[in-house]
Each structure stands twice: as structure tokens, then as C-alpha cells.
Coordinates of C-alpha atoms and ligand atoms in Angstrom, one line a residue:
M86 CA 13.3 -54.4 34.2
Q87 CA 11.9 -52.2 37.0
K88 CA 8.1 -52.5 37.1
I89 CA 6.1 -49.3 37.1
L90 CA 2.3 -49.4 37.7
V91 CA 0.4 -47.1 35.4
T92 CA -3.2 -46.5 36.5
G93 CA -5.3 -45.3 33.6
G94 CA -2.7 -46.7 31.3
A95 CA -5.2 -47.3 28.4
G96 CA -6.1 -43.6 28.4
Y97 CA -4.8 -40.8 26.1
I98 CA -1.8 -39.7 28.1
G99 CA -1.5 -43.0 29.9
S100 CA -1.0 -45.1 26.7
H101 CA 1.7 -42.7 25.5
A102 CA 3.4 -42.9 28.9
V103 CA 3.4 -46.7 28.7
V104 CA 5.2 -46.6 25.3
E105 CA 7.9 -44.2 26.6
L106 CA 8.4 -46.1 29.9
Y107 CA 9.0 -49.4 28.0
Q108 CA 11.3 -47.7 25.5
A109 CA 13.2 -46.2 28.4
G110 CA 13.8 -49.7 29.9
F111 CA 11.0 -49.9 32.4
Q112 CA 8.3 -52.6 32.6
P113 CA 4.9 -50.9 32.7
V114 CA 2.0 -52.7 34.3
I115 CA -1.4 -51.2 33.3
I116 CA -4.5 -50.8 35.5
D117 CA -7.6 -49.6 33.7
N118 CA -11.4 -50.1 34.1
F119 CA -12.1 -48.7 30.6
A120 CA -14.6 -46.2 32.0
N121 CA -13.0 -43.5 29.8
S122 CA -10.7 -45.4 27.5
Q123 CA -10.9 -48.1 24.9
E124 CA -9.1 -51.5 24.6
S125 CA -8.0 -50.5 21.1
A126 CA -5.5 -48.2 22.6
L127 CA -3.7 -51.2 24.0
H128 CA -3.6 -52.9 20.6
G129 CA -1.9 -49.7 19.4
V130 CA 0.6 -49.8 22.2
E131 CA 1.4 -53.5 21.5
S132 CA 1.8 -52.7 17.8
I133 CA 4.3 -50.0 18.6
L134 CA 6.3 -52.0 21.2
G135 CA 5.9 -55.4 19.7
V136 CA 5.1 -56.8 23.1
K137 CA 1.9 -57.3 25.2
V138 CA 1.9 -55.0 28.2
P139 CA 0.5 -56.6 31.4
L140 CA -3.1 -55.4 32.0
H141 CA -5.3 -55.6 35.1
R142 CA -8.9 -54.6 34.4
I143 CA -9.9 -53.1 37.7
D144 CA -11.1 -49.9 39.4
C145 CA -8.6 -48.1 41.5
N146 CA -11.4 -47.5 44.0
D147 CA -11.5 -51.3 44.6
A148 CA -9.0 -51.8 47.4
E149 CA -9.2 -55.6 47.4
A150 CA -8.7 -55.7 43.7
L151 CA -5.8 -53.3 44.0
R152 CA -4.2 -55.4 46.7
A153 CA -4.4 -58.4 44.5
V154 CA -2.6 -56.6 41.7
F155 CA 0.2 -55.4 44.1
A156 CA 0.5 -59.0 45.5
E157 CA 0.5 -60.6 42.0
E158 CA 3.0 -58.2 40.5
G159 CA 5.4 -58.4 43.4
S160 CA 8.2 -55.9 43.2
L161 CA 6.5 -52.7 41.9
R162 CA 9.1 -49.9 42.1
G163 CA 6.7 -47.0 41.6
V164 CA 3.3 -45.8 40.3
I165 CA 2.1 -43.2 37.8
H166 CA -1.5 -42.3 38.7
F167 CA -3.5 -41.1 35.6
A168 CA -6.8 -42.8 36.4
A169 CA -9.4 -40.0 36.9
Y170 CA -12.4 -38.4 35.2
K171 CA -11.2 -35.2 33.5
A172 CA -14.0 -33.3 31.9
V173 CA -14.5 -29.9 33.4
G174 CA -18.1 -29.4 32.2
E175 CA -19.1 -33.0 33.1
S176 CA -17.7 -32.5 36.6
L177 CA -20.2 -29.6 37.2
Q178 CA -23.0 -32.1 36.4
K179 CA -21.6 -35.0 38.4
P180 CA -19.6 -33.6 41.3
L181 CA -20.2 -36.6 43.6
E182 CA -18.9 -39.1 41.0
Y183 CA -15.9 -36.9 40.4
Y184 CA -15.0 -36.6 44.1
Q185 CA -15.6 -40.3 44.7
N186 CA -13.6 -41.4 41.6
N187 CA -10.7 -38.9 41.6
V188 CA -10.2 -38.4 45.3
G189 CA -11.4 -41.8 46.4
S190 CA -9.1 -43.7 44.0
L191 CA -6.1 -41.7 45.1
L192 CA -6.8 -42.4 48.8
T193 CA -7.2 -46.1 48.0
L194 CA -4.0 -46.2 46.0
L195 CA -2.0 -44.5 48.7
T196 CA -3.3 -46.9 51.3
V197 CA -2.4 -50.0 49.3
M198 CA 1.0 -48.5 48.3
R199 CA 1.8 -48.0 51.9
E200 CA 0.8 -51.6 52.8
F201 CA 3.1 -52.9 50.1
G202 CA 6.0 -50.5 50.7
V203 CA 5.8 -48.9 47.3
A204 CA 7.2 -45.4 47.8
A205 CA 7.4 -43.6 44.5
L206 CA 4.4 -41.8 42.9
V207 CA 4.0 -39.5 39.9
F208 CA 0.6 -37.7 40.2
S209 CA -1.3 -36.3 37.2
S210 CA -2.2 -32.8 38.2
S211 CA -3.3 -29.9 36.0
C212 CA -2.7 -26.2 35.3
T213 CA -6.4 -25.9 36.3
V214 CA -5.1 -25.5 39.9
Y215 CA -3.9 -22.0 38.9
G216 CA -7.5 -20.9 38.0
T217 CA -7.3 -17.5 36.3
P218 CA -3.7 -16.3 37.0
D219 CA -2.9 -12.7 37.7
V220 CA 0.6 -12.9 36.2
L221 CA 1.8 -14.8 33.2
P222 CA 3.6 -17.1 32.6
V223 CA 2.7 -19.2 35.7
T224 CA 5.5 -20.7 37.8
E225 CA 5.1 -23.5 40.3
Q226 CA 5.0 -20.8 43.0
T227 CA 2.1 -19.0 41.5
P228 CA -0.7 -19.3 44.1
T229 CA -3.3 -21.8 43.3
K230 CA -6.8 -20.5 43.1
Q231 CA -10.2 -21.7 44.1
A232 CA -11.0 -24.2 41.4
N233 CA -13.8 -23.3 39.0
S234 CA -15.0 -26.9 38.7
P235 CA -15.2 -30.0 40.8
Y236 CA -12.7 -31.5 38.4
G237 CA -10.2 -28.8 39.2
A238 CA -11.0 -29.2 42.9
T239 CA -10.1 -32.9 42.8
K240 CA -6.7 -32.0 41.4
Q241 CA -6.1 -29.4 44.1
M242 CA -7.3 -31.9 46.8
G243 CA -5.0 -34.6 45.3
E244 CA -2.0 -32.2 45.6
D245 CA -3.0 -31.3 49.2
I246 CA -3.4 -34.9 50.2
L247 CA 0.1 -35.8 48.8
R248 CA 1.7 -32.9 50.6
D249 CA 0.1 -33.8 53.9
V250 CA 1.1 -37.5 53.5
A251 CA 4.7 -36.5 52.8
A252 CA 4.8 -34.2 55.9
A253 CA 3.5 -36.9 58.3
P254 CA 6.0 -38.6 60.7
G255 CA 7.5 -41.7 59.3
N256 CA 6.5 -41.0 55.7
T257 CA 8.6 -42.8 53.1
L258 CA 6.6 -41.8 50.0
R259 CA 8.3 -39.7 47.4
T260 CA 5.9 -37.8 45.0
I261 CA 6.3 -35.7 41.9
L262 CA 3.2 -33.6 41.0
L263 CA 3.1 -32.9 37.2
R264 CA 0.9 -29.9 36.3
Y265 CA -0.1 -30.5 32.7
F266 CA -1.0 -27.7 30.4
N267 CA -3.0 -28.7 27.3
P268 CA -2.0 -32.1 26.0
I269 CA -2.4 -32.4 22.2
G270 CA -1.3 -34.6 19.3
A271 CA -0.5 -38.3 18.9
H272 CA 2.3 -40.8 18.6
A273 CA 4.2 -40.5 15.3
S274 CA 3.1 -44.0 14.4
A275 CA -0.6 -42.8 14.5
K276 CA -1.3 -46.1 16.3
I277 CA -2.4 -44.4 19.5
G278 CA -3.9 -41.0 20.1
E279 CA -6.9 -39.1 21.6
L280 CA -10.2 -41.0 21.5
P281 CA -12.8 -38.4 22.6
L282 CA -16.1 -40.1 23.5
G283 CA -19.0 -38.3 21.8
V284 CA -18.8 -34.6 20.8
P285 CA -15.3 -33.4 21.6
Q286 CA -15.1 -30.8 24.4
N287 CA -11.4 -30.1 23.8
L288 CA -10.2 -27.9 20.9
I289 CA -7.9 -30.1 19.0
P290 CA -10.1 -33.2 18.5
Y291 CA -12.9 -30.8 17.4
V292 CA -10.5 -29.2 14.9
T293 CA -9.4 -32.5 13.5
Q294 CA -13.0 -33.8 13.3
T295 CA -14.0 -30.6 11.5
A296 CA -11.1 -31.0 9.1
A297 CA -12.2 -34.6 8.5
G298 CA -15.8 -33.6 7.8
I299 CA -17.1 -35.3 10.8
R300 CA -18.1 -31.9 12.3
E301 CA -19.7 -29.2 10.2
Q302 CA -17.8 -26.2 11.6
L303 CA -15.6 -25.3 14.5
T304 CA -17.0 -22.6 16.8
I305 CA -14.3 -20.5 18.4
N306 CA -15.5 -19.7 21.9
G307 CA -15.3 -15.9 21.9
D308 CA -12.9 -13.3 20.4
T309 CA -13.3 -10.4 22.8
Y310 CA -10.8 -11.5 25.4
D311 CA -8.0 -9.2 26.5
T312 CA -5.5 -11.0 24.3
P313 CA -3.7 -9.9 21.0
D314 CA -6.4 -11.4 18.7
G315 CA -9.2 -11.6 21.3
T316 CA -9.2 -15.4 21.5
N317 CA -8.1 -17.5 24.5
I318 CA -4.4 -18.4 25.0
R319 CA -3.2 -21.8 26.1
D320 CA 0.1 -23.8 26.3
Y321 CA -0.4 -26.7 24.0
V322 CA 2.1 -29.5 24.7
H323 CA 2.7 -32.6 22.5
V324 CA 1.4 -35.6 24.3
V325 CA 4.7 -37.5 23.6
D326 CA 6.7 -34.7 25.2
L327 CA 4.3 -34.9 28.2
A328 CA 4.7 -38.7 28.3
K329 CA 8.5 -38.3 28.4
A330 CA 8.2 -36.0 31.3
H331 CA 6.7 -38.9 33.3
V332 CA 9.7 -41.1 32.5
V333 CA 12.1 -38.4 33.7
A334 CA 10.0 -38.0 36.9
V335 CA 10.0 -41.7 37.6
Q336 CA 13.8 -41.8 37.1
R337 CA 14.2 -38.9 39.6
L338 CA 12.0 -40.5 42.2
L339 CA 13.9 -43.8 41.9
A340 CA 17.2 -42.0 42.2
G341 CA 15.9 -40.4 45.4
T342 CA 17.6 -37.1 44.6
G343 CA 14.7 -34.7 45.0
E344 CA 12.6 -33.4 47.9
L345 CA 9.8 -35.7 49.3
V346 CA 7.2 -33.8 47.2
E347 CA 8.1 -31.8 44.1
T348 CA 5.8 -29.9 41.7
F349 CA 6.7 -29.2 38.1
N350 CA 4.8 -27.5 35.2
V351 CA 4.7 -29.5 32.1
G352 CA 4.2 -27.3 29.1
T353 CA 6.1 -25.7 26.3
G354 CA 6.5 -22.3 27.9
R355 CA 4.7 -20.7 24.9
G356 CA 1.2 -19.4 24.8
N357 CA -0.9 -19.7 21.6
S358 CA -4.4 -18.3 20.9
V359 CA -7.2 -20.4 19.4
L360 CA -6.9 -18.4 16.1
E361 CA -3.1 -19.1 16.1
V362 CA -3.9 -22.8 16.5
V363 CA -6.3 -22.8 13.6
Q364 CA -3.7 -21.0 11.4
A365 CA -1.0 -23.4 12.5
F366 CA -3.2 -26.4 11.8
E367 CA -3.9 -25.1 8.3
R368 CA -0.2 -24.6 7.7
A369 CA 0.7 -28.0 9.1
T370 CA -1.9 -29.9 7.1
G371 CA -2.8 -27.8 4.1
V372 CA -6.4 -28.3 5.1
K373 CA -8.6 -25.1 5.3
L374 CA -10.7 -25.1 8.4
N375 CA -14.3 -24.1 8.5
Y376 CA -14.9 -22.0 11.6
K377 CA -17.0 -19.2 13.1
I378 CA -16.7 -17.1 16.2
G379 CA -19.3 -17.9 18.8
P380 CA -19.9 -16.7 22.4
P381 CA -17.4 -17.1 25.2
R382 CA -17.5 -20.5 27.0
P383 CA -18.5 -20.0 30.7
G384 CA -15.6 -20.8 33.0
D385 CA -12.9 -20.4 30.4
V386 CA -9.6 -18.9 31.6
P387 CA -8.7 -16.1 29.2
A388 CA -5.0 -16.9 29.1
I389 CA -2.6 -19.3 30.8
Y390 CA 0.8 -20.7 29.8
A391 CA 3.7 -22.2 31.7
D392 CA 7.0 -20.9 33.0
V393 CA 9.0 -24.0 32.5
T394 CA 12.3 -22.8 34.2
K395 CA 12.0 -25.2 37.1
S396 CA 11.3 -28.2 35.0
V397 CA 14.3 -27.4 32.8
Q398 CA 16.7 -26.6 35.6
Q399 CA 15.6 -29.1 38.3
L400 CA 13.8 -31.9 36.5
G401 CA 16.1 -31.6 33.5
F402 CA 13.1 -31.8 31.1
Q403 CA 11.9 -29.6 28.3
T404 CA 9.6 -30.2 25.4
S405 CA 11.0 -30.7 21.9
S406 CA 7.9 -30.6 19.6
S407 CA 6.5 -27.5 17.9
L408 CA 2.8 -26.6 17.8
E409 CA 2.7 -27.4 14.1
E410 CA 4.4 -30.8 14.6
A411 CA 1.9 -31.6 17.4
L412 CA -1.1 -30.5 15.2
G413 CA 0.3 -32.5 12.2
S414 CA 0.4 -35.7 14.4
A415 CA -3.1 -35.1 15.6
W416 CA -4.3 -34.8 11.9
K417 CA -2.3 -38.0 11.0
W418 CA -4.1 -39.8 13.9
Q419 CA -7.5 -38.5 12.8
L420 CA -6.9 -39.8 9.3
S421 CA -5.8 -43.2 10.7
L422 CA -9.2 -43.4 12.5
A423 CA -11.0 -42.9 9.2
D424 CA -9.1 -45.9 7.8
S425 CA -9.8 -48.1 10.8
Ligands
WQD237 C1 -8.9 -24.8 24.8 C2 -9.4 -23.5 24.2 C3 -11.7 -23.1 24.5 C4 -13.3 -26.2 21.9 C5 -9.3 -28.4 29.6 C6 -9.2 -28.6 31.1 C7 -7.8 -28.9 31.5 C8 -7.3 -30.0 30.7 C9 -7.3 -29.7 29.2 C10 -7.6 -32.1 31.8 C11 -10.4 -22.7 25.1 C12 -11.4 -23.2 23.0 C13 -12.4 -25.4 22.7 C14 -14.0 -25.7 20.9 C15 -13.0 -23.5 21.2 N1 -8.0 -31.2 30.9 N2 -12.3 -24.1 22.3 N3 -13.8 -24.3 20.5 O1 -10.4 -25.8 28.6 O2 -8.0 -25.1 28.2 O3 -8.5 -27.2 29.4 O4 -8.7 -29.5 28.9 O5 -6.5 -32.1 32.4 O6 -7.8 -29.2 32.9 O7 -9.7 -27.4 31.7 O8 -9.0 -27.0 27.0 O9 -9.3 -27.8 24.6 O10 -11.3 -27.4 26.1 O11 -10.1 -25.5 25.3 O12 -12.9 -22.3 20.9 O13 -14.8 -26.4 20.2 O14 -10.1 -23.8 23.0 O15 -12.7 -22.1 24.7 O16 -10.2 -21.4 25.0 P1 -9.0 -26.2 28.3 P2 -10.0 -27.0 25.7

């Protein structure tokens, strides 16, 4: 089995990618320092797969520790780099930590990959790089905008670093940049899912915690935007679909058929407003949601959703889950947490 290193493999998207990689015939090897993930996620992965996935408990910023993993694991065929801090609001409070962790770990990883001749990387990027788009839906050619947070800036820098590395003489690295839209939901088994630490910043965990009675009421951040119902529009993509996109990207890199650096949007190609999400959740679960309309959230993009033509035509990938299926899986996961 071809070994693929998954940094941040105990995280929300990482753990789902580990499951899909193994089930596609790869041998995932996890690196995680558990700064923003929990070991219980790996118990869930093992419960789904029936095998223990190799784990190295290290920080990607620690070059010596990273070298030791590359040396110990031997023939790594590629890397999927998830490990990063990812909270927009927190990044405004802790810019230095975000740049050090997100950009520093990428630079360290690229250095060690080059030393060991590992030449295939899938990079976790984000639709955040588009800022507030002038035209919708956004394609990969849509100009990226000045990021409105240090978190977004670290994703833009990551993309720039990878393009510059690929353009340098003698480069052998092949990279695929996956620009995620809004990952939601959980594995059908409800053994892995999103584990927000503290009060959820993202919409769906707040919705499921409200439905579960953990939170009193959902506040919808504004309904005076220039959208059909006034609430923000996003492209909500099932995390299992997103995980599968990573398997397809790894397969493309190992086949060596693409350009040295390729960028793909990973979304459904559909935009849904916050109110539409609430209504879809109620339909999917039969649970009435207690919510109110509050003020707009500073920094929010009014509307963004993906044009997925390039992913479909060149990567050969498209999502398969509906919004209601994704929301139903999120609810099933929330209920499983109540039982644990
Ligand atoms: C979605 C919509 C909120 C909570 C962020 C990052 C992005 C990616 C995904 C990492 C917005 C509204 C939310 C609530 C609400 N992260 N909302 N009440 O901001 O689109 O994207 O997370 O890759 O990079 O920017 O996601 O889930 O926070 O918000 O009304 O209690 O839900 O205002 O319109 P966002 P989100």
C-alpha cells in the first residue's frame, strides 16, 4: 500500500480524509500535535476501518521531529497538509501564532519533503482567498483578494509559496491546491465528525448544539444583505465529499498527469442562505430550531459559492451529497456525542 502522510490527520477534515484514503487502498500515516483536535477522533477512525492507523504525535514546525518521521516511515509517496489553525476571528487576536504555525509549518514541511525526495503535496486552501467576490459563482481564475484576516492571509501565502517553489529551477514537487468552501456534516457511521472546542464559531455546529439544547438559541448574523432572503450565502460541502476530493487529488499527483501546480475549488456549486440552511435542517431532522436575527458579523462575505466546472472536467471530481443529507449527518453525529 502506498503511504500518504496526513498532517492534521486527527482533525475534522483530516480524519475523514484518512478514512477515505485507506478505503481507496492507500496507507495513511497521521501527524498531529492535538493542538486543535482530540485523540477520540482516531478511536472513531479505527472503529470505522478496523485497523490502527500509524500516528506520530509531533508539531509540523519541529523540523527534527519531522525528519525522524520521514526517516522512520521510509517510502512516503505523498503528503496531504491539513495541519493549521483555522479560526478567522481568533487569527485577528493572535496573528503571530497564526503566521508562525500556518506558514512556518508549511515551510518546514516543504524543506523536509525536499530532503527526502517526497514530491507530491495536496495543500488545504480555502475559498477565503477570494475575499468578497465581485462575480458569482467564483472560478479558480477569479482574482484572489486581500485577505480580511491573518488566517486568510496564511492560506494566500501558502498558495504563493507553493507556486514559487514549483517555478524554481530543478523543482520536482507536484502540488494540488484545494480551495474548500464550507465543510459540514459527518461520516455516516457517526463515529467521527466536527468537534468544536468551546462555543462554536461556525454555523452548523451551532445549529446542531441549539437543536440538542446545548445552546439556547441560534443567532443569525444579519438579514439585510443583498441576497434573496437577506441572509448570507455559502457553499456547504459534505465533509465526506471533501475528503474524497483529496483521494482524487493524490491519485492525480501520483499519476503525474497534471501541471506542476493545480488549483481546484471544492464545493457543491450551489449557494444556500443561512435561512435556507435552517429550513433544510428542520426538514432533514424534524427538529424545530429556535433562532433569532441578530446584527451582521464583522468581516462576513455576503455571498460566495463555487463554480466547480474545472474540478468536474479536469480533476474528474464532483460532490454527491445534498444539503439535507449533510445536515442529517451532522445531527446524527451531534446525537452520538450526547450518548458518549
Ligand atoms: C457561515 C454563515 C455566518 C454562525 C469560515 C471561514 C472559512 C472556513 C469555514 C476554514 C455566515 C453565519 C454563523 C452563527 C450565523 N474555515 N452564522 N450564526 O465564515 O463562511 O467560513 O469557516 O477553512 O475559511 O471563513 O463559516 O460557518 O462561520 O458562517 O448566522 O452562529 O453562517 O455569519 O454567514 P464562514 P461560518
